[in-house]
XYZ file of C-alpha atoms in Angstrom:
693
model
C 158.493 107.190 164.152
C 161.790 106.090 165.739
C 161.555 102.714 163.981
C 158.780 101.425 166.259
C 156.120 99.506 164.392
C 153.472 96.898 165.238
C 152.268 94.556 162.509
C 149.754 91.707 162.748
C 150.032 88.644 160.513
C 148.124 85.379 160.154
C 149.488 82.127 158.827
C 147.415 80.497 156.085
C 148.901 77.168 155.087
C 152.416 78.541 155.344
C 151.616 81.827 153.620
C 151.645 85.216 155.341
C 148.779 87.648 154.969
C 149.158 91.225 156.209
C 146.679 92.870 158.525
C 146.329 96.649 158.980
C 149.466 98.049 160.592
C 149.366 100.290 163.648
C 152.249 102.390 165.003
C 153.396 102.795 168.553
C 156.521 103.710 170.491
C 158.112 100.820 172.345
C 160.859 101.797 174.816
C 164.013 99.711 174.798
C 163.567 96.673 177.061
C 159.812 97.141 177.499
C 156.928 95.024 176.245
C 154.162 96.722 174.205
C 151.289 98.054 176.269
C 148.402 97.032 174.010
C 146.555 94.685 176.330
C 146.999 92.803 179.553
C 147.965 89.639 177.686
C 151.590 88.467 177.965
C 154.130 89.118 175.242
C 157.158 86.934 174.629
C 160.492 88.608 173.900
C 162.512 87.231 170.976
C 165.903 88.583 169.912
C 166.265 89.330 166.201
C 167.988 92.479 164.863
C 166.693 94.610 167.667
C 163.965 93.694 170.083
C 160.987 91.700 168.813
C 157.919 91.041 170.917
C 155.395 88.415 169.849
C 152.178 86.925 171.177
C 149.587 84.552 169.768
C 145.925 84.928 170.658
C 143.246 82.802 168.986
C 145.568 81.884 166.135
C 146.547 85.501 165.329
C 150.213 86.362 165.783
C 150.896 89.965 166.780
C 154.428 91.312 166.523
C 156.193 94.536 167.364
C 159.832 95.553 166.954
C 162.055 98.483 167.944
C 164.992 98.858 165.608
C 168.367 100.070 166.906
C 168.813 102.029 163.708
C 166.538 103.418 161.083
C 166.065 101.342 157.929
C 164.214 101.770 154.707
C 160.599 100.538 154.614
C 161.660 97.678 152.306
C 164.454 96.593 154.631
C 162.115 96.761 157.622
C 159.449 94.796 155.766
C 161.750 91.943 154.824
C 163.336 91.817 158.271
C 159.892 91.504 159.818
C 158.787 88.876 157.310
C 161.911 86.829 157.964
C 161.387 87.064 161.712
C 157.683 86.198 161.525
C 158.358 83.206 159.262
C 160.914 82.001 161.806
C 158.525 82.533 164.713
C 155.527 80.932 163.038
C 157.600 77.935 162.024
C 158.790 77.471 165.596
C 155.499 78.379 167.297
C 152.752 77.205 164.928
C 150.656 75.540 167.643
C 147.016 76.572 167.824
C 143.818 75.865 165.944
C 143.241 77.264 162.488
C 141.363 80.452 163.385
C 137.781 81.194 162.353
C 137.319 83.604 159.463
C 137.595 86.284 158.400
C 134.373 85.421 156.577
C 134.581 88.487 154.345
C 137.860 87.103 152.963
C 136.292 83.709 152.229
C 137.546 81.841 155.294
C 134.665 80.103 157.101
C 133.852 80.503 160.743
C 131.010 77.968 160.754
C 130.913 75.765 157.652
C 127.880 73.558 156.975
C 128.380 70.466 154.821
C 125.511 70.321 152.310
C 125.268 66.790 150.933
C 123.695 67.174 147.526
C 124.521 63.937 145.735
C 121.915 61.241 145.160
C 120.128 59.981 148.289
C 117.180 57.570 148.245
C 115.636 58.898 151.456
C 112.551 60.967 152.155
C 113.059 64.511 153.410
C 110.703 66.113 155.937
C 108.452 68.845 154.616
C 109.100 72.271 156.079
C 107.068 75.419 155.543
C 108.980 78.420 156.932
C 106.886 81.210 158.367
C 106.891 84.664 156.835
C 109.412 84.028 154.042
C 108.614 84.618 150.385
C 110.052 81.420 148.901
C 108.825 79.350 145.943
C 106.756 76.292 146.824
C 106.079 74.838 143.369
C 109.306 72.833 143.064
C 109.351 69.038 143.123
C 112.063 67.111 144.923
C 113.748 64.434 142.813
C 115.402 62.573 145.700
C 116.671 63.159 149.222
C 119.769 65.038 148.073
C 117.716 67.622 146.185
C 117.710 70.871 148.220
C 114.816 73.320 147.882
C 114.783 76.904 149.218
C 112.800 76.011 152.348
C 115.348 73.314 153.250
C 118.045 75.938 153.785
C 116.015 78.203 156.066
C 116.950 76.637 159.466
C 120.627 76.806 158.434
C 120.827 80.284 156.949
C 118.852 81.635 159.910
C 118.239 80.598 163.462
C 114.491 80.142 163.847
C 112.366 80.809 166.883
C 109.650 78.347 167.854
C 107.226 79.916 165.356
C 109.686 79.327 162.505
C 110.545 83.027 162.197
C 114.224 84.005 161.667
C 115.702 85.871 164.625
C 119.417 85.707 163.720
C 121.844 84.446 161.106
C 123.325 80.964 161.556
C 125.961 79.336 159.312
C 128.170 81.723 157.353
C 129.587 79.238 154.823
C 128.130 76.293 152.889
C 130.043 73.406 151.318
C 128.265 71.563 148.499
C 129.434 67.968 148.158
C 128.126 64.552 147.217
C 129.258 60.981 147.650
C 127.347 59.191 144.877
C 125.678 60.030 141.603
C 122.224 58.919 140.521
C 123.917 55.867 138.987
C 125.378 54.864 142.349
C 128.934 55.696 141.317
C 131.241 57.113 143.985
C 132.857 60.548 143.816
C 135.449 59.621 146.441
C 137.870 56.775 147.080
C 140.387 54.841 145.047
C 137.601 53.040 143.198
C 137.768 50.504 140.426
C 136.385 51.165 136.946
C 132.968 49.735 137.803
C 132.513 51.799 140.981
C 134.125 55.170 140.354
C 132.221 58.207 139.139
C 133.050 58.878 135.497
C 132.967 62.060 133.423
C 129.214 61.690 132.904
C 128.697 61.537 136.697
C 130.875 64.596 137.284
C 128.761 66.533 134.806
C 125.577 65.176 136.419
C 126.661 66.642 139.747
C 127.361 70.030 138.190
C 123.983 69.978 136.447
C 122.410 69.127 139.778
C 123.936 71.862 141.938
C 123.317 74.479 139.247
C 119.691 73.442 138.642
C 117.536 76.606 138.603
C 115.639 76.996 141.861
C 117.553 74.280 143.682
C 120.841 73.715 145.522
C 122.988 76.825 144.896
C 120.146 78.888 143.465
C 117.898 77.776 146.346
C 120.509 78.903 148.861
C 120.767 82.270 147.111
C 116.994 82.775 147.310
C 116.922 81.771 150.968
C 119.748 84.120 151.964
C 117.944 86.976 150.206
C 114.669 86.203 151.997
C 116.343 85.889 155.405
C 118.351 89.082 154.873
C 115.129 90.960 154.188
C 113.411 89.643 157.320
C 116.441 90.406 159.501
C 116.944 93.843 157.975
C 120.454 93.042 156.721
C 120.350 94.078 153.042
C 124.052 93.379 152.436
C 124.152 89.931 154.045
C 125.958 87.227 152.049
C 127.370 83.762 152.729
C 130.360 81.880 151.356
C 130.100 78.826 149.134
C 132.616 76.033 148.602
C 132.146 73.292 146.007
C 133.708 69.849 146.106
C 136.232 68.523 143.612
C 135.533 64.814 143.012
C 138.476 62.453 143.311
C 139.766 61.092 139.970
C 140.721 57.490 140.756
C 143.885 56.223 139.085
C 142.187 52.816 138.734
C 139.794 54.147 136.084
C 140.974 53.000 132.674
C 138.125 54.640 130.715
C 136.762 57.892 132.160
C 134.265 58.150 129.323
C 132.864 61.398 127.939
C 130.465 64.021 129.342
C 127.587 62.627 127.264
C 127.957 59.184 128.838
C 129.658 57.488 125.910
C 132.782 55.469 126.601
C 136.186 55.502 124.956
C 137.498 58.356 127.092
C 140.892 58.922 128.712
C 142.572 56.614 131.196
C 143.168 58.213 134.598
C 146.361 56.331 135.340
C 148.556 59.132 133.903
C 148.513 61.924 136.462
C 148.298 64.574 133.747
C 144.971 63.104 132.615
C 143.737 63.228 136.179
C 144.764 66.863 136.444
C 143.071 67.620 133.124
C 139.769 66.353 134.567
C 140.213 68.481 137.682
C 140.942 71.551 135.548
C 137.884 70.872 133.389
C 135.709 70.568 136.493
C 137.017 73.768 138.120
C 136.624 75.718 134.885
C 133.084 74.406 134.477
C 132.135 75.462 138.027
C 133.519 78.957 137.486
C 131.763 79.341 134.133
C 128.419 78.172 135.493
C 128.759 80.388 138.554
C 129.409 83.418 136.391
C 126.392 82.520 134.296
C 124.145 82.126 137.352
C 125.382 85.330 139.037
C 123.951 84.606 142.510
C 123.548 87.913 144.296
C 123.791 86.697 147.894
C 126.565 84.128 147.547
C 130.324 84.431 147.301
C 132.169 81.581 145.588
C 135.041 81.391 148.056
C 136.603 78.271 146.649
C 136.735 74.510 146.376
C 137.010 71.460 148.611
C 139.185 68.399 148.032
C 136.747 65.512 148.586
C 139.208 62.660 149.111
C 139.660 62.436 152.895
C 143.234 61.135 152.867
C 146.360 61.432 150.768
C 147.726 57.975 149.959
C 151.439 58.031 149.117
C 151.095 54.546 147.616
C 148.976 55.931 144.768
C 151.173 56.783 141.778
C 151.877 60.536 141.565
C 149.318 61.341 144.271
C 151.372 64.263 145.538
C 151.578 65.652 141.999
C 147.796 65.392 141.662
C 146.995 67.103 144.956
C 149.557 69.871 144.597
C 148.540 70.438 140.992
C 144.840 70.688 141.869
C 145.550 73.083 144.735
C 147.777 75.257 142.574
C 145.236 75.412 139.748
C 142.450 76.530 142.081
C 144.622 79.171 143.725
C 145.887 80.460 140.385
C 142.232 81.116 139.522
C 141.925 83.289 142.629
C 140.009 80.830 144.806
C 140.745 79.040 148.053
C 140.778 75.296 148.553
C 140.151 73.447 151.818
C 140.329 69.905 153.126
C 138.557 67.906 155.876
C 140.471 64.632 156.442
C 139.030 61.895 158.649
C 140.579 61.161 162.040
C 142.871 58.380 160.826
C 143.727 59.878 157.449
C 147.198 59.469 156.048
C 149.100 62.764 155.969
C 146.187 64.647 157.564
C 148.469 66.895 159.589
C 150.658 67.596 156.533
C 147.909 69.569 154.819
C 149.955 72.780 154.689
C 152.725 70.971 152.807
C 150.283 70.446 149.945
C 149.271 74.108 149.875
C 145.668 73.887 151.110
C 144.351 77.219 152.367
C 142.666 75.644 155.390
C 141.967 72.254 156.920
C 139.540 70.836 159.480
C 140.076 67.534 161.300
C 137.253 65.027 161.851
C 137.193 63.612 165.405
C 134.761 60.817 164.317
C 133.696 60.420 167.953
C 130.049 60.132 166.859
C 130.725 57.031 164.762
C 133.663 55.226 166.378
C 134.086 53.579 169.756
C 137.132 54.267 171.827
C 138.250 56.821 174.401
C 139.942 60.109 173.700
C 138.900 60.699 170.083
C 137.986 64.328 170.708
C 141.160 64.888 172.716
C 143.192 63.347 169.887
C 141.517 65.670 167.371
C 142.232 68.622 169.660
C 145.901 67.667 169.865
C 146.156 67.291 166.096
C 144.234 70.484 165.517
C 146.517 72.457 167.779
C 149.759 70.854 166.593
C 148.939 71.102 162.884
C 146.888 74.313 162.991
C 143.572 72.796 161.909
C 139.920 73.486 162.615
C 137.550 71.003 164.285
C 134.482 69.278 162.837
C 131.262 68.868 164.844
C 129.471 65.649 163.856
C 125.925 64.395 164.322
C 123.487 62.096 162.576
C 120.476 59.973 163.482
C 122.339 58.592 166.485
C 121.497 61.781 168.401
C 117.948 60.443 168.730
C 119.338 57.810 171.105
C 120.811 58.566 174.546
C 124.327 57.429 173.628
C 124.377 59.477 170.428
C 123.100 62.588 172.174
C 125.757 62.166 174.861
C 128.424 61.897 172.168
C 127.231 65.097 170.506
C 127.478 66.969 173.789
C 131.015 65.610 174.165
C 131.811 67.705 171.065
C 130.049 70.795 172.399
C 131.402 70.566 175.927
C 134.840 69.783 174.522
C 134.641 73.026 172.574
C 134.378 74.933 175.839
C 136.969 72.814 177.642
C 139.572 72.933 174.862
C 138.750 76.342 173.422
C 137.703 75.446 169.898
C 134.215 76.897 170.393
C 135.762 80.344 169.893
C 139.318 79.801 168.654
C 138.894 77.370 165.744
C 137.343 77.266 162.306
C 134.426 74.846 162.657
C 132.849 72.437 160.205
C 129.471 70.794 160.797
C 128.568 67.326 159.527
C 124.872 66.555 160.103
C 124.335 63.609 157.743
C 121.807 64.894 155.204
C 119.509 67.175 157.223
C 119.581 66.196 160.905
C 119.388 69.757 162.250
C 116.272 70.395 160.175
C 114.750 67.167 161.479
C 115.513 68.140 165.067
C 113.832 71.491 164.488
C 110.642 70.159 162.893
C 110.287 67.062 165.079
C 106.781 66.855 166.490
C 106.442 68.330 170.001
C 109.940 69.815 169.803
C 111.340 66.883 171.767
C 114.930 67.556 170.696
C 114.652 71.128 169.523
C 117.082 72.106 172.289
C 119.863 70.390 170.297
C 119.217 72.755 167.383
C 119.371 75.713 169.767
C 122.529 74.473 171.478
C 124.369 74.053 168.171
C 123.296 77.567 167.203
C 124.662 78.852 170.532
C 127.870 76.906 169.867
C 128.256 78.460 166.412
C 127.789 81.912 167.919
C 130.345 81.210 170.646
C 127.883 81.586 173.532
C 127.531 77.896 174.449
C 126.937 76.584 177.126
C 124.587 79.506 177.734
C 121.343 78.184 176.189
C 119.188 79.931 173.646
C 116.128 81.504 175.315
C 113.541 78.897 176.251
C 110.723 78.837 173.753
C 107.841 78.232 176.135
C 107.018 76.909 179.572
C 104.280 75.540 181.790
C 103.820 76.676 185.373
C 101.508 75.198 187.918
C 100.840 73.559 191.248
C 99.930 70.006 192.203
C 97.472 69.373 195.054
C 95.869 66.257 196.475
C 92.124 65.749 196.886
C 92.210 67.534 200.247
C 93.838 70.627 198.765
C 97.275 69.911 200.239
C 100.438 70.484 198.161
C 102.069 67.386 196.681
C 105.854 67.623 196.961
C 108.122 65.678 194.622
C 105.442 64.940 192.012
C 106.885 64.092 188.598
C 105.741 66.429 185.804
C 106.427 65.466 182.166
C 105.599 67.327 178.972
C 107.144 68.325 175.665
C 110.044 65.950 176.172
C 110.976 67.659 179.453
C 110.695 66.496 183.068
C 110.674 68.295 186.413
C 109.402 67.774 189.977
C 107.297 69.876 192.289
C 108.873 71.705 195.225
C 107.851 71.454 198.874
C 104.798 73.637 198.202
C 103.745 71.679 195.116
C 104.849 74.322 192.587
C 106.684 73.543 189.351
C 107.950 75.199 186.169
C 108.522 73.076 183.066
C 110.765 74.965 180.623
C 112.172 74.508 177.136
C 108.992 73.443 175.331
C 108.663 74.105 171.613
C 104.959 73.792 170.887
C 101.902 75.887 171.640
C 100.143 72.906 173.205
C 101.537 69.751 174.727
C 100.468 66.749 176.753
C 101.393 66.952 180.401
C 101.481 63.946 182.734
C 101.580 64.488 186.502
C 102.299 61.526 188.777
C 103.053 60.971 192.451
C 103.369 57.919 194.669
C 100.047 56.637 195.991
C 98.008 58.961 193.761
C 96.389 58.541 190.393
C 98.387 60.168 187.573
C 96.742 62.859 185.517
C 97.210 63.410 181.784
C 95.965 66.485 179.942
C 96.749 68.501 176.835
C 97.467 72.075 177.934
C 98.541 75.357 176.365
C 102.092 76.520 176.971
C 103.068 80.039 177.990
C 105.252 82.649 176.332
C 105.957 85.829 178.255
C 103.337 85.057 180.880
C 100.544 84.651 178.322
C 98.933 81.773 180.261
C 98.164 81.716 183.979
C 99.515 78.823 186.086
C 97.568 75.562 186.132
C 96.422 73.700 189.215
C 96.383 69.912 188.995
C 94.508 67.767 191.527
C 95.549 64.148 192.111
C 93.344 61.642 193.938
C 94.158 58.369 195.715
C 95.339 55.660 193.368
C 92.816 53.567 191.477
C 94.362 51.073 189.122
C 93.720 47.857 187.281
C 96.496 45.375 186.565
C 96.668 44.279 182.928
C 99.647 41.964 183.542
C 101.669 41.623 186.752
C 104.423 39.510 185.119
C 104.274 36.991 187.986
C 103.812 34.377 185.269
C 104.706 34.202 181.600
C 101.094 33.547 180.592
C 100.195 35.784 177.669
C 103.849 36.693 177.039
C 105.982 35.898 174.001
C 109.574 37.023 173.462
C 111.366 37.409 170.130
C 115.116 37.934 169.942
C 115.456 38.105 173.735
C 116.288 35.740 176.560
C 113.369 35.779 179.037
C 113.400 34.630 182.678
C 111.519 35.164 185.938
C 113.116 37.359 188.620
C 112.090 38.833 191.953
C 110.868 42.428 191.801
C 110.433 45.117 194.468
C 107.701 46.839 192.474
C 104.088 47.451 193.344
C 102.218 44.282 192.395
C 102.948 40.611 192.776
C 106.251 39.163 193.836
C 108.076 38.863 190.528
C 108.882 40.369 187.155
C 110.212 39.316 183.769
C 113.855 39.957 182.917
C 114.920 40.126 179.288
C 118.489 39.830 178.058
C 118.914 41.524 174.694
C 120.762 39.412 172.177
C 121.683 42.139 169.704
C 119.380 40.828 166.978
C 117.338 42.952 164.603
C 114.040 42.072 166.307
C 114.000 42.098 170.110
C 110.483 42.275 171.411
C 108.028 41.186 174.068
C 104.393 40.614 173.095
C 101.719 40.932 175.784
C 98.185 39.678 175.133
C 95.724 41.109 177.680
C 93.002 38.828 178.981
C 89.609 39.546 177.337
C 88.260 41.278 180.449
C 91.309 43.609 180.516
C 91.101 45.011 176.986
C 88.920 48.064 177.716
C 91.335 50.898 178.474
C 88.903 53.739 177.797
C 88.078 54.317 181.489
C 91.672 55.121 182.448
C 93.789 58.252 182.383
C 97.028 56.459 181.521
C 98.499 53.062 180.800
C 101.686 52.561 182.807
C 104.581 50.112 182.752
C 107.582 49.796 185.083
C 110.968 49.195 183.425
C 114.536 48.902 184.737
C 117.511 48.705 182.327
C 121.215 47.999 182.827
C 122.324 50.147 179.851
C 120.650 52.834 177.716
C 117.713 51.371 175.808
C 115.066 52.680 173.437
C 111.697 50.958 173.692
C 108.900 51.243 171.153
C 105.482 50.534 172.671
C 102.919 49.506 170.066
C 99.243 48.954 170.850
C 96.851 47.162 168.489
C 93.077 47.167 168.691
C 90.597 44.576 167.427
C 90.404 46.343 164.035
C 94.202 45.910 163.683
C 94.723 49.677 163.922
C 97.975 50.471 165.718
C 99.505 53.209 167.841
C 103.287 53.328 168.370
C 105.479 55.554 170.518
C 109.174 55.697 171.421
C 110.610 56.081 174.914
C 114.275 56.397 175.843
C 115.387 54.738 179.061
C 118.506 55.436 181.103
C 120.058 52.900 183.497
C 120.209 53.175 187.261
C 116.597 53.409 188.434
C 113.115 52.130 187.722
C 111.159 54.178 185.210
C 107.379 54.259 185.071
C 106.468 54.760 181.424
C 103.104 56.483 181.134
C 100.999 56.488 177.997
C 98.019 58.910 178.153
C 94.887 57.228 176.848
C 93.837 60.484 175.174
C 96.892 60.217 172.927
C 95.728 56.829 171.658
C 92.348 58.242 170.681
C 93.797 61.320 168.917
C 96.900 59.638 167.500
C 99.152 62.232 169.170
C 102.922 61.572 169.148
C 102.347 58.440 167.086
C 105.492 57.158 165.350
C 104.326 55.632 162.041
C 107.616 53.934 161.090
C 106.407 50.511 162.247
C 102.754 50.869 163.162
C 100.252 52.079 160.600
C 99.791 55.657 159.539
C 97.220 57.492 161.656
C 97.860 56.061 165.113
C 94.215 56.435 166.140
C 92.977 53.301 167.905
C 89.946 52.241 169.922
C 91.052 52.253 173.587
C 88.083 50.045 174.497
C 89.474 47.142 172.466
C 93.248 46.809 173.004
C 94.126 43.197 172.210
C 97.943 43.304 171.835
C 100.825 45.238 173.400
C 104.297 44.920 171.857
C 107.487 46.199 173.475
C 110.367 46.397 170.976
C 113.809 47.131 172.421
C 116.942 48.609 170.864
C 120.102 48.269 172.923
C 123.500 46.672 173.166
C 123.804 42.898 173.266
C 123.760 41.676 176.857
C 121.664 44.581 178.137
C 119.219 43.447 180.812
C 115.681 44.811 180.859
C 113.312 44.122 183.758
C 109.601 44.648 182.981
C 106.827 44.736 185.572
C 103.286 45.899 186.228
C 101.465 46.813 183.038
C 98.469 48.619 184.478
C 95.744 51.174 183.925
C 95.619 54.159 186.282
C 93.181 56.965 187.013
C 90.003 54.956 186.553
C 86.968 57.230 186.046
C 88.338 59.881 188.409
C 90.412 62.939 187.500
C 90.119 66.683 187.546
C 92.014 69.672 186.156
C 91.371 73.116 187.610
C 91.961 75.423 184.651
C 93.648 78.809 185.135
């Protein structure tokens, strides 16, 4: 073989793992011809060529003299250690999943949570439905479906999704914390540690639920050998605990100040996980390893380095991996390899913290310290600012390469991706699809649109209406010069559509969406405007503000010569109450109720209508700054209770549109945000028509 050999290695926390070797002849003074990517020449006992692509270091050498295989092996190892030490930049690479290294790791929070989970009934999967949820952190088989599989708009799996699942919890049912340097009265004790193990190994739930779901998805997708990796947290034993108690809850247990006692508790926990796993024998899950829950390493804690290194060593001696996900400002975050962790992921915390450059800082740390990147989302994505922050993560993945080159973790609070999937009308379903595309490395190419509406807008004379605004299913578009439009990305079989144009009455109808051309295009006919002003805001009669500063301003809008400007004060309740005059309380004749709003910063407004029976209908609208927005509320929705948000207003949302006696506008926005409100009106009085396909 003339001494020519190519070997590929990867660096895992300072350790070298061999990849399959391939042989080739490399002429003296020539780079290997294995791809069009550049190789860097390094001198070391003959010629050594090295390149790094996606975190994998490839190396080839041509020896000037023949050596024994052992001598060659150790020369190469020495050279690679030297090269990786000097050139360790680059994210921690994704996978290989079959060796227990995650590509896309979902954090499954399974501690105690006093929140209500949305019900989800997956289509076409044989999963048990007779289990009762104890609290929000209790995972049932159906809860895992949108994470194990990507679901189409009918809820049917069409692909796999996350390949690895990390079970962790922050608090026990007693409210005690599994993380942090907690005092005796706050820290989780032995009883709480055992409670968490009992919880995740409950038959039919958590780990067992995931196993059942993977099996069901594998059958539907025709992948009989499909498995996923599982990691399980190790709670942090706080040195401030003077009495750790006993597993049965009695006190008089060991103090955790001596580091050996802390290590004993870690060893007990790891052994207990392994024993319970072997007893459960999940067929579709691979116990890849453990996760160190404490998100920083504090050198001020006595013997902290001994604890961390000892825990890591114990896990690895058992044949498992151990990973770590420090927060963005964690002490010693970039020193993770020094403590022996098998992998680490850095939290950017851009979703939760203000300040520029948090993603860029995480990228720099990830590259410099060879770490993966965490994608983070929670309920903030329901607001414009939170959604924009999430897309900073996704777009940053393309810009900085971590969408394909880095191990990725996904924090989604408790179940935000599930909530985005099941949300009525599919308003934010595209976020679920975009994160799936990101996990598969195809972002920003979107997942195929679920459904669409096509049509044309004409006026009463049959002429095309150009520039008409068409809204439906959380999406918006405008007609072209010939009045045609296509509204894409809708995730429901039927949706309300509102068509509006200047000088014409708006039209609101519930229509069927199309998949694969199943529905012919609609034709909508708009007639000259007929409207009735409910309040023109030229005076403050019938208005009452709570938590806002209210003043009169000039307005360029359609009625009157003024409007009301509100300055949000940042309080919990910021609202404007509008009491229609008695003769203006019958809204049943109209197509829509409309309101003009202009905001200086992103704002969410909840419009709540109350009828004379005190029944209420409530709906959220998100407003962006820069231009007036005409909010349109179809009267048919009030009657049917469609898109009603019951958090504040009642339960059914069905009200009598002929007896609307109170309108409340509740605003959520930053302190100092200015909101201009004008022209509450009814439009489309007794005159509308839809030409069906």
